XYZ file of C-alpha atoms in Angstrom:
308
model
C 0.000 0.000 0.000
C 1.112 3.753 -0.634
C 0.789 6.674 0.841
C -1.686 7.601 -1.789
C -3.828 6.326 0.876
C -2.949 8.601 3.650
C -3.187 11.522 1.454
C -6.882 10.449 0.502
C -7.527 9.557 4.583
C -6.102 13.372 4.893
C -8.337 15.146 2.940
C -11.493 12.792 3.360
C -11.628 13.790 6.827
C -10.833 17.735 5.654
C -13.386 17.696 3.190
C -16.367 15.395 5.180
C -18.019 14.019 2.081
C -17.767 17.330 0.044
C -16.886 16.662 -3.363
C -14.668 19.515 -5.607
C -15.573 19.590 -8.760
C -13.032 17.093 -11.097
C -12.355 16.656 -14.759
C -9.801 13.645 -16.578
C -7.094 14.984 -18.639
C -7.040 13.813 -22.482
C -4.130 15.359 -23.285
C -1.975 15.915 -21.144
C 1.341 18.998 -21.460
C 4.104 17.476 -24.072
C 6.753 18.515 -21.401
C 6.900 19.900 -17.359
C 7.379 23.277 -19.152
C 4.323 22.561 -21.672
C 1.726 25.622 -20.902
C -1.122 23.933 -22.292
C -3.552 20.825 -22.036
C -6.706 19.222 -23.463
C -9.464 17.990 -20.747
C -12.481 16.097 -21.279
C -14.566 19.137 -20.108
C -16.355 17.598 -17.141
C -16.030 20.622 -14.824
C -18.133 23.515 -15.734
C -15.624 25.812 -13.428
C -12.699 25.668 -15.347
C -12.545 29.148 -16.397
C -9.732 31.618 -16.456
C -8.226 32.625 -12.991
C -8.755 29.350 -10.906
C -5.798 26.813 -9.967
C -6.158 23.574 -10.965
C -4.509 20.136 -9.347
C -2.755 17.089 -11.353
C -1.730 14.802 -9.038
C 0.638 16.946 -6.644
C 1.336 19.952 -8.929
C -0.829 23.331 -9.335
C -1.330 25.329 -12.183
C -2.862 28.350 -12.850
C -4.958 28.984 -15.405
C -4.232 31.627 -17.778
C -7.125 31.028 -20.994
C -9.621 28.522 -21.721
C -10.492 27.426 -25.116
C -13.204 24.812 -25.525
C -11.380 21.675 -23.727
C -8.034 23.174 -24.180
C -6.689 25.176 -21.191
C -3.089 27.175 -21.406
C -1.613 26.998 -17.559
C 1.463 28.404 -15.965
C 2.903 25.501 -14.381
C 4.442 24.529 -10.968
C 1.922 27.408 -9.083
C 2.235 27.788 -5.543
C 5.209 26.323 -4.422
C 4.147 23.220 -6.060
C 6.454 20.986 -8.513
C 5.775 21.166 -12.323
C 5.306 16.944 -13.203
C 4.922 14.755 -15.965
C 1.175 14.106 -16.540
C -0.540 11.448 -18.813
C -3.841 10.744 -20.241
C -6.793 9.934 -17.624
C -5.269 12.344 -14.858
C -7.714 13.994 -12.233
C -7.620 17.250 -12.417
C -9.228 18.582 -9.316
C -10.488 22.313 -9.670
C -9.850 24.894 -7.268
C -8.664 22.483 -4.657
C -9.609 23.684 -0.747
C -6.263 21.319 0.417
C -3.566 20.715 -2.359
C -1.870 17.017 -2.152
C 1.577 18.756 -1.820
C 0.468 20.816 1.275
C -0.721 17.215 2.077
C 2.445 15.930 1.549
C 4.088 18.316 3.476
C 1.667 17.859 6.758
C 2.110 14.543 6.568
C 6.219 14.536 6.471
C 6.012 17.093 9.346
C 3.496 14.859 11.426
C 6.055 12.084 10.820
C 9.129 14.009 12.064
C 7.020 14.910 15.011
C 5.864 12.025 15.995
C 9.429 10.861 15.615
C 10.716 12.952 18.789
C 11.047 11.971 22.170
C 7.988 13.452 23.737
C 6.119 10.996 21.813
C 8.298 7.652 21.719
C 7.208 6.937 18.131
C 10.879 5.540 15.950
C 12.205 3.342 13.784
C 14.493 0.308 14.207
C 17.593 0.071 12.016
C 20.726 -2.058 11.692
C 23.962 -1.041 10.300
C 27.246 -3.754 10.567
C 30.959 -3.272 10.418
C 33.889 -5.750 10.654
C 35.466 -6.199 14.156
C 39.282 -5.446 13.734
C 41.266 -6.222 16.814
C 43.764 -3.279 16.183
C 41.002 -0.969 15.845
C 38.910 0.777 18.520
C 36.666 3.228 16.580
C 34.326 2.561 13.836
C 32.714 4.764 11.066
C 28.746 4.138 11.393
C 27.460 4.160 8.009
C 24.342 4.817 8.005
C 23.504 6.425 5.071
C 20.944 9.265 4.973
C 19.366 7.538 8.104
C 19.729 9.862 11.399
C 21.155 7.868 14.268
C 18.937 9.714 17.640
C 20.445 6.422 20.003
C 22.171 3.217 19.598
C 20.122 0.398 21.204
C 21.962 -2.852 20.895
C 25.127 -3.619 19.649
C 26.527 -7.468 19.463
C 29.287 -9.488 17.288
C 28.887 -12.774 15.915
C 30.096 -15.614 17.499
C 32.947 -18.356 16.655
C 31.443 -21.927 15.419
C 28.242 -22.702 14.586
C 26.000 -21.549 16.888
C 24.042 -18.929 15.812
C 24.335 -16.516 19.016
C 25.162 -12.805 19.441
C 26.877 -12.091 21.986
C 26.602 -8.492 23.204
C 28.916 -5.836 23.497
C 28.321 -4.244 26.708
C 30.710 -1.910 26.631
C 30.948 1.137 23.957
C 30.133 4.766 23.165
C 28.574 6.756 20.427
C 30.398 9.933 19.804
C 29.171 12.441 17.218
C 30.439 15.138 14.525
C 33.653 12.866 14.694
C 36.206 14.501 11.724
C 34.437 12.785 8.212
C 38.217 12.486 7.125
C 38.441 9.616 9.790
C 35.121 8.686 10.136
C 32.702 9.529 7.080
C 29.038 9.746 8.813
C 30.399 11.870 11.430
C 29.827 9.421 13.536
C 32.223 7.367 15.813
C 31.558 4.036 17.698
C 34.356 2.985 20.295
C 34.103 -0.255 21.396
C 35.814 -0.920 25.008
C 34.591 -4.571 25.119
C 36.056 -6.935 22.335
C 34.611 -9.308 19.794
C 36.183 -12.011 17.252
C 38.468 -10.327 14.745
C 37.008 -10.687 11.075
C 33.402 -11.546 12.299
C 30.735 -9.044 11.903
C 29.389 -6.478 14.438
C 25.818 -5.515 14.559
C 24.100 -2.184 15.629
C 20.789 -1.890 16.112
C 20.058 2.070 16.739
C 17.002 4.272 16.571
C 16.308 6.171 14.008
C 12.770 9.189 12.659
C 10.898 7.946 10.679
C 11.482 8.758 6.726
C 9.685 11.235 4.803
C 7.382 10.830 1.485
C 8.003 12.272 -1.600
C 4.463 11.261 -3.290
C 1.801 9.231 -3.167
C 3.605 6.453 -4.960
C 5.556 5.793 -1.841
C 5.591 2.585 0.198
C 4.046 3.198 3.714
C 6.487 0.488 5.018
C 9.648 2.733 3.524
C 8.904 5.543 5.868
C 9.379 2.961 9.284
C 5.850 3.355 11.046
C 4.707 0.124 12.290
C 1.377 -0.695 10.231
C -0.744 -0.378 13.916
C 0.068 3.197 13.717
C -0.816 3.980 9.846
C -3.772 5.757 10.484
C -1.291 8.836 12.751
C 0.023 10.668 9.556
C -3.754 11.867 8.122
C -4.867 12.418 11.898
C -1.667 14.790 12.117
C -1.854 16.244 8.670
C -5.319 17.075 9.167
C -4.998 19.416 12.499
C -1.994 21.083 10.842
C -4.395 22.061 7.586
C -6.794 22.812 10.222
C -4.726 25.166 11.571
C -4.983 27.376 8.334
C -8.524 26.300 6.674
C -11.535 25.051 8.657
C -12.791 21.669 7.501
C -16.053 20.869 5.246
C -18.342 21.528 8.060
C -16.976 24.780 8.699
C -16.671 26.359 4.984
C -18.468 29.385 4.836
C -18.036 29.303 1.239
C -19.428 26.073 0.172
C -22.134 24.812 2.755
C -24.609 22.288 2.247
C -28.294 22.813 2.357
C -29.185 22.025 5.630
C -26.493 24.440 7.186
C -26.242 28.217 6.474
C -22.870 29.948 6.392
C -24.574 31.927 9.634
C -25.105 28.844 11.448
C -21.107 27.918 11.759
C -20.783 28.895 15.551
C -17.673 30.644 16.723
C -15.257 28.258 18.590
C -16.497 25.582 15.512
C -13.351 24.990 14.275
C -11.602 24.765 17.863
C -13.785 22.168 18.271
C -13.171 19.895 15.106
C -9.573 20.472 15.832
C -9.542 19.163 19.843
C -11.474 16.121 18.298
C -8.456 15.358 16.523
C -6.064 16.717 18.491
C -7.909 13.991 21.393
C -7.731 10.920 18.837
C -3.996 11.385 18.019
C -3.070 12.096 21.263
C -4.702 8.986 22.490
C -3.053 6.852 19.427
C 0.288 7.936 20.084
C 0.500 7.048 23.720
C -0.735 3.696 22.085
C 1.755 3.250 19.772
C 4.385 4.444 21.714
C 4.071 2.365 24.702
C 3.654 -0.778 22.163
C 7.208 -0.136 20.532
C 8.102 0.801 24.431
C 7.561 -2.651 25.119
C 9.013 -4.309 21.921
C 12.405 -2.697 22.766
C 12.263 -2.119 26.628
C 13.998 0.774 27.890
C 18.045 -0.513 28.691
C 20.773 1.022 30.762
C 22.690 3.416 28.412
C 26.323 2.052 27.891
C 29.819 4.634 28.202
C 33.096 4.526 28.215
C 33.243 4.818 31.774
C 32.045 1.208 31.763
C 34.424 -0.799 30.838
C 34.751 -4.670 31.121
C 36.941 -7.206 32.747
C 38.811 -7.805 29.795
C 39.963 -4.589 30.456
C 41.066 -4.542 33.974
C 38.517 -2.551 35.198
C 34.821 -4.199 37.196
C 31.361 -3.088 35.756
C-alpha cells in the first residue's frame, strides 16, 4: 500500500463528504514546461483565474479554449510533473496534495521525537578489527537519535550474538576519519574478522508522493492511520474543515449557522484521537524494545582490567 492512501484519509476527513468539482485529462502537457492541455470538459468551473490540481502539482490557469486550457505551471510552491492521459484534475482544490504531503512529512518528524516515543528500528554492521577501537557508522541518509543494541557474531556454529556491553557513540567525529560523522568505540572486544551488529534508533522517513511505500517511511502498520490524523490538524490550523466552509455549505447548514469556537472544536477532536493513538503506539514499541541502561566509556569490562 502507498501513501496515496494517507493523502486520501487526509483530505477525506478535511473535506467530510464534500466533493470539488473534477475533470480527466485527455491530453496531457508534451513537457513539465508545456503551458497547455486538453481535458475532457467535465467541470463547468474551469474558467480563467482558478488553480487547478494534477496529481501533486498546481497550475494556474491563464485562458480557456473549448477543452483546451493554457496553464502556468508549478503554481504555488508546487512541482511542475509529468502528466498522462486519464489524470484527475481537481479544480480549485480547498487542500492541495503537496500541502498534504508536506503535513504529513512534518506529522512524521514529530511524531518521531522523544515526547512521543514513536521511531524506527535500524541495523547497520561493520567488521570487528582487533587493532582498531573506533568505527565509522554508516548509516547512510538515516539519522542515528540512540544506539540500542550492539553485538558481534560468534565463533562456530551456533548462531548466538553475543553483546557488546561496553561502547560509546560519539558524534560530529572529523568525516576524514570517520565519514558519517559518527564514531563508535568499542571498550569490550569481539572475534576479529566476524561481523558487528548495531541496532540504533532512528525518525521515521519522509514521502516524496503518493507512490511511496508506507512500510519505507518505518511506522509500524498499527500506527498507519497517525500521519492523516496529524496532517489534518496542521491544515486545520490554516482552513476550517467541510463543516466549517463558509463558502461552500450544504443545504441544511447556512454559512450563519457555523458557531464561533467551531473549528476549535473539530480540531480538539483530533487533536484527542492522536493524542490517544500515540500514547498507544508508543508504549507498544516501548515494550518491543524495553527501555536498557545506556552504555559509556566509563564502563568498561573485565577484559579490560577494570569491574562493571
Amino acid at each position: 500500500m502507498t501513501a496515496q492512501i494517507w493523502i486520501d484519509d487526509t483530505r477525506d476527513m478535511l473535506l467530510s463528504g464534500y466533493v470539488e468539482d473534477l475533470d480527466l485529462i485527455t491530453t496531457p502537457p508534451t513537457t513539465t514546461t508545456g503551458t497547455s492541455m486538453v481535458v475532457q470538459g467535465i467541470a463547468n468551473s474551469i474558467v480563467k483565474g482558478v488553480v487547478v490540481e494534477v496529481n501533486s502539482e498546481l497550475m494556474y490557469v491563464t485562458d480557456v479554449s473549448s477543452t483546451t486550457i493554457s496553464v502556468m505551471r508549478g503554481y504555488a510552491g508546487s512541482t511542475a510533473a509529468t502528466h498522462v492521459a486519464n489524470d484527475i484534475v481537481r479544480v480549485s482544490p480547498k487542500f492541495p496534495t503537496h500541502r498534504i504531503i508536506s503535513a504529513i512529512n512534518a506529522d512524521l518528524s514529530d511524531i518521531s521525537s522523544p515526547a512521543h516515543g514513536m521511531f524506527q528500528m535500524l541495523t547497520t554492521t561493520f567488521t570487528y578489527n582487533g587493532g582498531v577501537a573506533g568505527y565509522n557508522l554508516n548509516t547512510g541518509s538515516n539519522v542515528v537519535d540512540s544506539i540500542y543494541e550492539v553485538t558481534h557474531a560468534a565463533v562456530g556454529s551456533l548462531a548466538n550474538e553475543p553483546e557488546i556491553i561496553s561502547w560509546r557513540l560519539k558524534r560530529d567525529r572529523d568525516t576524514g576519519s570517520f565519514t558519517s560523522g559518527n564514531a563508535l568505540i568499542l571498550y569490550d572486544g569481539a572475534v576479529p574478522g566476524k561481523t558487528v551488529r548495531v541496532l540504533y534508533k532512528s525518525p521515521l522517513t519522509s514521502i516524496t508522493d503518493g507512490t511511496t511505500s508506507r512500510s519505507a517511511t518505518g511506522l509500524a502498520a498499527t500506527a498507519y492511520d497517525l500521519p492523516p490524523l496529524g496532517a489534518a490538524m496542521a491544515l486545520m490550523t490554516t482552513r476550517p474543515i467541510r463543516r466549517e466552509f463558509l463558502d461552500a455549505q450544504g443545504t441544511s447548514r447556512m454559512g450563519a449557522e457555523v458557531p464561533p469556537g467551531a473549528i476549535s472544536a473539530s480540531f480538539r477532536d483530533l487533536m484527542g484521537r492522536r493524542r490517544e493513538r500515540l500514547e498507544s503506539e508508543s508504549a507498544r514499541l516501548a515494550a518491543q524494545y524495553p527501555q536498557q541502561w545506556s552504555r559509556h566509556a566509563a564502563v568498561r569490562s573485565q577484559s579490560w582490567g577494570y569491574v562493571r
